[in-house]
């Protein structure tokens, strides 16, 4: 079964896409999300561009700040 | 609804438990998993003890080495 493009997407790209999509759905700016997660705004931007090899603890801080589970930010949408 | 102990478990603890459980189910030593994932054996041990703030890229290397998706290593079993 040929893997769809989304399934062959890296975990980084998935996390980046889901993070940005959910943040925008919730009407949060990068600044607001950064404040809620205890991270810096520029760090959020670099994660959303899939430039960061983000750690599991920061992934969890971001999920908690968005009131979802870490798995929700790694789904193949 | 009171969150079960497993749901309040940190992402690190979840990843550690799922990684060890799946590795053992597949009959792999820490050494063999480390070799498949391009990581050091002692690093696997420290991840399985939830001592490591493991990065998303290494989480993905480990999932690929175990032939599962990164989400499978973060499930609340």
mmCIF file of C-alpha atoms in Angstrom:
data_model
loop_
_atom_site.group_PDB
_atom_site.id
_atom_site.type_symbol
_atom_site.label_atom_id
_atom_site.label_comp_id
_atom_site.label_asym_id
_atom_site.label_seq_id
_atom_site.Cartn_x
_atom_site.Cartn_y
_atom_site.Cartn_z
ATOM 1 C CA UNK A 1 0.000 0.000 0.000
ATOM 2 C CA UNK A 2 1.663 3.259 -1.161
ATOM 3 C CA UNK A 3 2.132 5.562 1.846
ATOM 4 C CA UNK A 4 0.321 8.837 1.269
ATOM 5 C CA UNK A 5 2.454 11.992 1.340
ATOM 6 C CA UNK A 6 1.147 12.805 4.794
ATOM 7 C CA UNK A 7 2.211 9.401 6.176
ATOM 8 C CA UNK A 8 5.758 9.803 4.826
ATOM 9 C CA UNK A 9 5.939 13.274 6.430
ATOM 10 C CA UNK A 10 8.565 13.553 9.194
ATOM 11 C CA UNK A 11 7.397 13.727 12.810
ATOM 12 C CA UNK A 12 8.856 17.257 12.945
ATOM 13 C CA UNK A 13 6.754 18.358 9.938
ATOM 14 C CA UNK A 14 3.623 16.750 11.398
ATOM 15 C CA UNK A 15 4.156 18.411 14.787
ATOM 16 C CA UNK A 16 4.835 21.767 13.092
ATOM 17 C CA UNK A 17 1.693 21.593 10.950
ATOM 18 C CA UNK A 18 -0.593 20.394 13.782
ATOM 19 C CA UNK A 19 0.786 22.975 16.224
ATOM 20 C CA UNK A 20 0.209 25.877 13.821
ATOM 21 C CA UNK A 21 -3.237 24.634 12.741
ATOM 22 C CA UNK A 22 -4.481 24.185 16.321
ATOM 23 C CA UNK A 23 -2.939 27.465 17.534
ATOM 24 C CA UNK A 24 -4.745 29.371 14.741
ATOM 25 C CA UNK A 25 -8.002 27.458 15.361
ATOM 26 C CA UNK A 26 -7.834 28.590 18.983
ATOM 27 C CA UNK A 27 -7.158 32.167 17.876
ATOM 28 C CA UNK A 28 -3.823 32.279 19.685
ATOM 29 C CA UNK A 29 -0.832 34.307 18.527
ATOM 30 C CA UNK A 30 2.630 32.724 18.700
ATOM 31 C CA UNK A 31 3.286 35.153 21.551
ATOM 32 C CA UNK A 32 0.235 33.994 23.531
ATOM 33 C CA UNK A 33 1.059 30.315 22.999
ATOM 34 C CA UNK A 34 4.690 30.952 24.010
ATOM 35 C CA UNK A 35 3.541 32.648 27.221
ATOM 36 C CA UNK A 36 1.146 29.792 28.056
ATOM 37 C CA UNK A 37 3.819 27.173 27.404
ATOM 38 C CA UNK A 38 6.643 29.020 29.142
ATOM 39 C CA UNK A 39 8.652 29.251 25.929
ATOM 40 C CA UNK A 40 9.977 32.082 23.763
ATOM 41 C CA UNK A 41 7.906 33.382 20.812
ATOM 42 C CA UNK A 42 10.746 32.915 18.328
ATOM 43 C CA UNK A 43 11.069 29.308 19.489
ATOM 44 C CA UNK A 44 7.393 28.724 18.590
ATOM 45 C CA UNK A 45 8.000 30.167 15.144
ATOM 46 C CA UNK A 46 10.991 27.910 14.507
ATOM 47 C CA UNK A 47 9.037 24.836 15.684
ATOM 48 C CA UNK A 48 6.167 25.766 13.335
ATOM 49 C CA UNK A 49 8.702 25.949 10.451
ATOM 50 C CA UNK A 50 9.958 22.466 11.462
ATOM 51 C CA UNK A 51 13.418 23.938 12.069
ATOM 52 C CA UNK A 52 13.612 22.675 15.664
ATOM 53 C CA UNK A 53 14.484 19.239 16.954
ATOM 54 C CA UNK A 54 12.000 19.879 19.748
ATOM 55 C CA UNK A 55 12.251 17.885 22.974
ATOM 56 C CA UNK A 56 9.533 15.674 24.427
ATOM 57 C CA UNK A 57 9.142 17.952 27.482
ATOM 58 C CA UNK A 58 8.587 21.036 25.295
ATOM 59 C CA UNK A 59 6.214 19.065 23.063
ATOM 60 C CA UNK A 60 4.232 18.241 26.228
ATOM 61 C CA UNK A 61 4.305 21.872 27.460
ATOM 62 C CA UNK A 62 2.878 22.967 24.095
ATOM 63 C CA UNK A 63 0.187 20.251 24.122
ATOM 64 C CA UNK A 64 -0.813 21.227 27.671
ATOM 65 C CA UNK A 65 -0.917 24.916 26.700
ATOM 66 C CA UNK A 66 -3.312 23.993 23.842
ATOM 67 C CA UNK A 67 -5.311 21.682 26.147
ATOM 68 C CA UNK A 68 -4.689 18.596 23.989
ATOM 69 C CA UNK A 69 -2.638 15.418 24.370
ATOM 70 C CA UNK A 70 0.838 15.233 22.847
ATOM 71 C CA UNK A 71 -0.513 12.523 20.496
ATOM 72 C CA UNK A 72 -2.959 15.042 19.024
ATOM 73 C CA UNK A 73 -0.004 17.120 17.782
ATOM 74 C CA UNK A 74 1.535 14.086 16.041
ATOM 75 C CA UNK A 75 -1.516 12.798 14.173
ATOM 76 C CA UNK A 76 -1.407 12.312 10.407
ATOM 77 C CA UNK A 77 -4.324 14.696 9.695
ATOM 78 C CA UNK B 1 -13.787 12.572 35.268
ATOM 79 C CA UNK B 2 -10.743 11.685 37.401
ATOM 80 C CA UNK B 3 -7.763 11.163 35.099
ATOM 81 C CA UNK B 4 -6.421 7.625 35.567
ATOM 82 C CA UNK B 5 -2.835 7.360 36.739
ATOM 83 C CA UNK B 6 -1.769 6.435 33.219
ATOM 84 C CA UNK B 7 -3.383 9.586 31.729
ATOM 85 C CA UNK B 8 -1.595 11.835 34.233
ATOM 86 C CA UNK B 9 1.699 10.111 33.384
ATOM 87 C CA UNK B 10 4.264 12.409 31.733
ATOM 88 C CA UNK B 11 4.963 12.006 28.025
ATOM 89 C CA UNK B 12 8.518 10.968 28.968
ATOM 90 C CA UNK B 13 7.212 8.178 31.243
ATOM 91 C CA UNK B 14 4.762 7.014 28.579
ATOM 92 C CA UNK B 15 7.457 6.960 25.888
ATOM 93 C CA UNK B 16 9.839 5.125 28.245
ATOM 94 C CA UNK B 17 7.271 2.447 29.158
ATOM 95 C CA UNK B 18 6.052 1.905 25.564
ATOM 96 C CA UNK B 19 9.612 1.792 24.198
ATOM 97 C CA UNK B 20 10.726 -0.859 26.701
ATOM 98 C CA UNK B 21 7.518 -2.916 26.357
ATOM 99 C CA UNK B 22 7.694 -2.998 22.549
ATOM 100 C CA UNK B 23 11.469 -3.641 22.476
ATOM 101 C CA UNK B 24 11.010 -6.665 24.783
ATOM 102 C CA UNK B 25 7.972 -7.891 22.807
ATOM 103 C CA UNK B 26 10.150 -7.858 19.676
ATOM 104 C CA UNK B 27 12.893 -9.730 21.535
ATOM 105 C CA UNK B 28 15.396 -6.938 20.988
ATOM 106 C CA UNK B 29 18.221 -6.083 23.396
ATOM 107 C CA UNK B 30 18.942 -2.409 24.141
ATOM 108 C CA UNK B 31 22.119 -2.928 22.116
ATOM 109 C CA UNK B 32 20.227 -4.224 19.067
ATOM 110 C CA UNK B 33 17.673 -1.411 19.219
ATOM 111 C CA UNK B 34 20.476 1.144 19.602
ATOM 112 C CA UNK B 35 22.226 -0.246 16.522
ATOM 113 C CA UNK B 36 18.986 -0.175 14.467
ATOM 114 C CA UNK B 37 18.230 3.383 15.536
ATOM 115 C CA UNK B 38 21.771 4.701 15.178
ATOM 116 C CA UNK B 39 21.948 5.572 18.868
ATOM 117 C CA UNK B 40 24.153 4.458 21.786
ATOM 118 C CA UNK B 41 23.034 1.586 24.048
ATOM 119 C CA UNK B 42 23.383 3.646 27.221
ATOM 120 C CA UNK B 43 21.179 6.314 25.644
ATOM 121 C CA UNK B 44 18.423 3.697 25.164
ATOM 122 C CA UNK B 45 18.716 2.702 28.810
ATOM 123 C CA UNK B 46 18.404 6.294 30.024
ATOM 124 C CA UNK B 47 15.356 6.883 27.772
ATOM 125 C CA UNK B 48 13.713 3.714 29.140
ATOM 126 C CA UNK B 49 14.288 5.067 32.677
ATOM 127 C CA UNK B 50 12.615 8.350 31.582
ATOM 128 C CA UNK B 51 15.845 10.202 32.419
ATOM 129 C CA UNK B 52 16.186 11.741 28.939
ATOM 130 C CA UNK B 53 14.436 14.740 27.469
ATOM 131 C CA UNK B 54 14.534 12.894 24.156
ATOM 132 C CA UNK B 55 14.202 14.863 20.909
ATOM 133 C CA UNK B 56 11.504 14.369 18.292
ATOM 134 C CA UNK B 57 14.067 13.180 15.705
ATOM 135 C CA UNK B 58 15.399 10.486 18.054
ATOM 136 C CA UNK B 59 11.856 9.501 19.002
ATOM 137 C CA UNK B 60 11.194 9.018 15.272
ATOM 138 C CA UNK B 61 14.451 7.029 14.758
ATOM 139 C CA UNK B 62 13.365 4.700 17.578
ATOM 140 C CA UNK B 63 9.830 4.317 16.210
ATOM 141 C CA UNK B 64 11.220 3.534 12.748
ATOM 142 C CA UNK B 65 13.677 1.003 14.225
ATOM 143 C CA UNK B 66 10.699 -0.724 15.917
ATOM 144 C CA UNK B 67 8.612 -0.455 12.724
ATOM 145 C CA UNK B 68 5.859 1.563 14.419
ATOM 146 C CA UNK B 69 4.662 5.162 14.227
ATOM 147 C CA UNK B 70 5.906 7.709 16.773
ATOM 148 C CA UNK B 71 2.291 7.948 18.057
ATOM 149 C CA UNK B 72 2.402 4.261 19.036
ATOM 150 C CA UNK B 73 5.201 5.050 21.509
ATOM 151 C CA UNK B 74 3.115 7.818 23.133
ATOM 152 C CA UNK B 75 -0.157 5.952 23.641
ATOM 153 C CA UNK B 76 -1.734 5.717 27.089
ATOM 154 C CA UNK B 77 -1.728 1.871 27.174
#
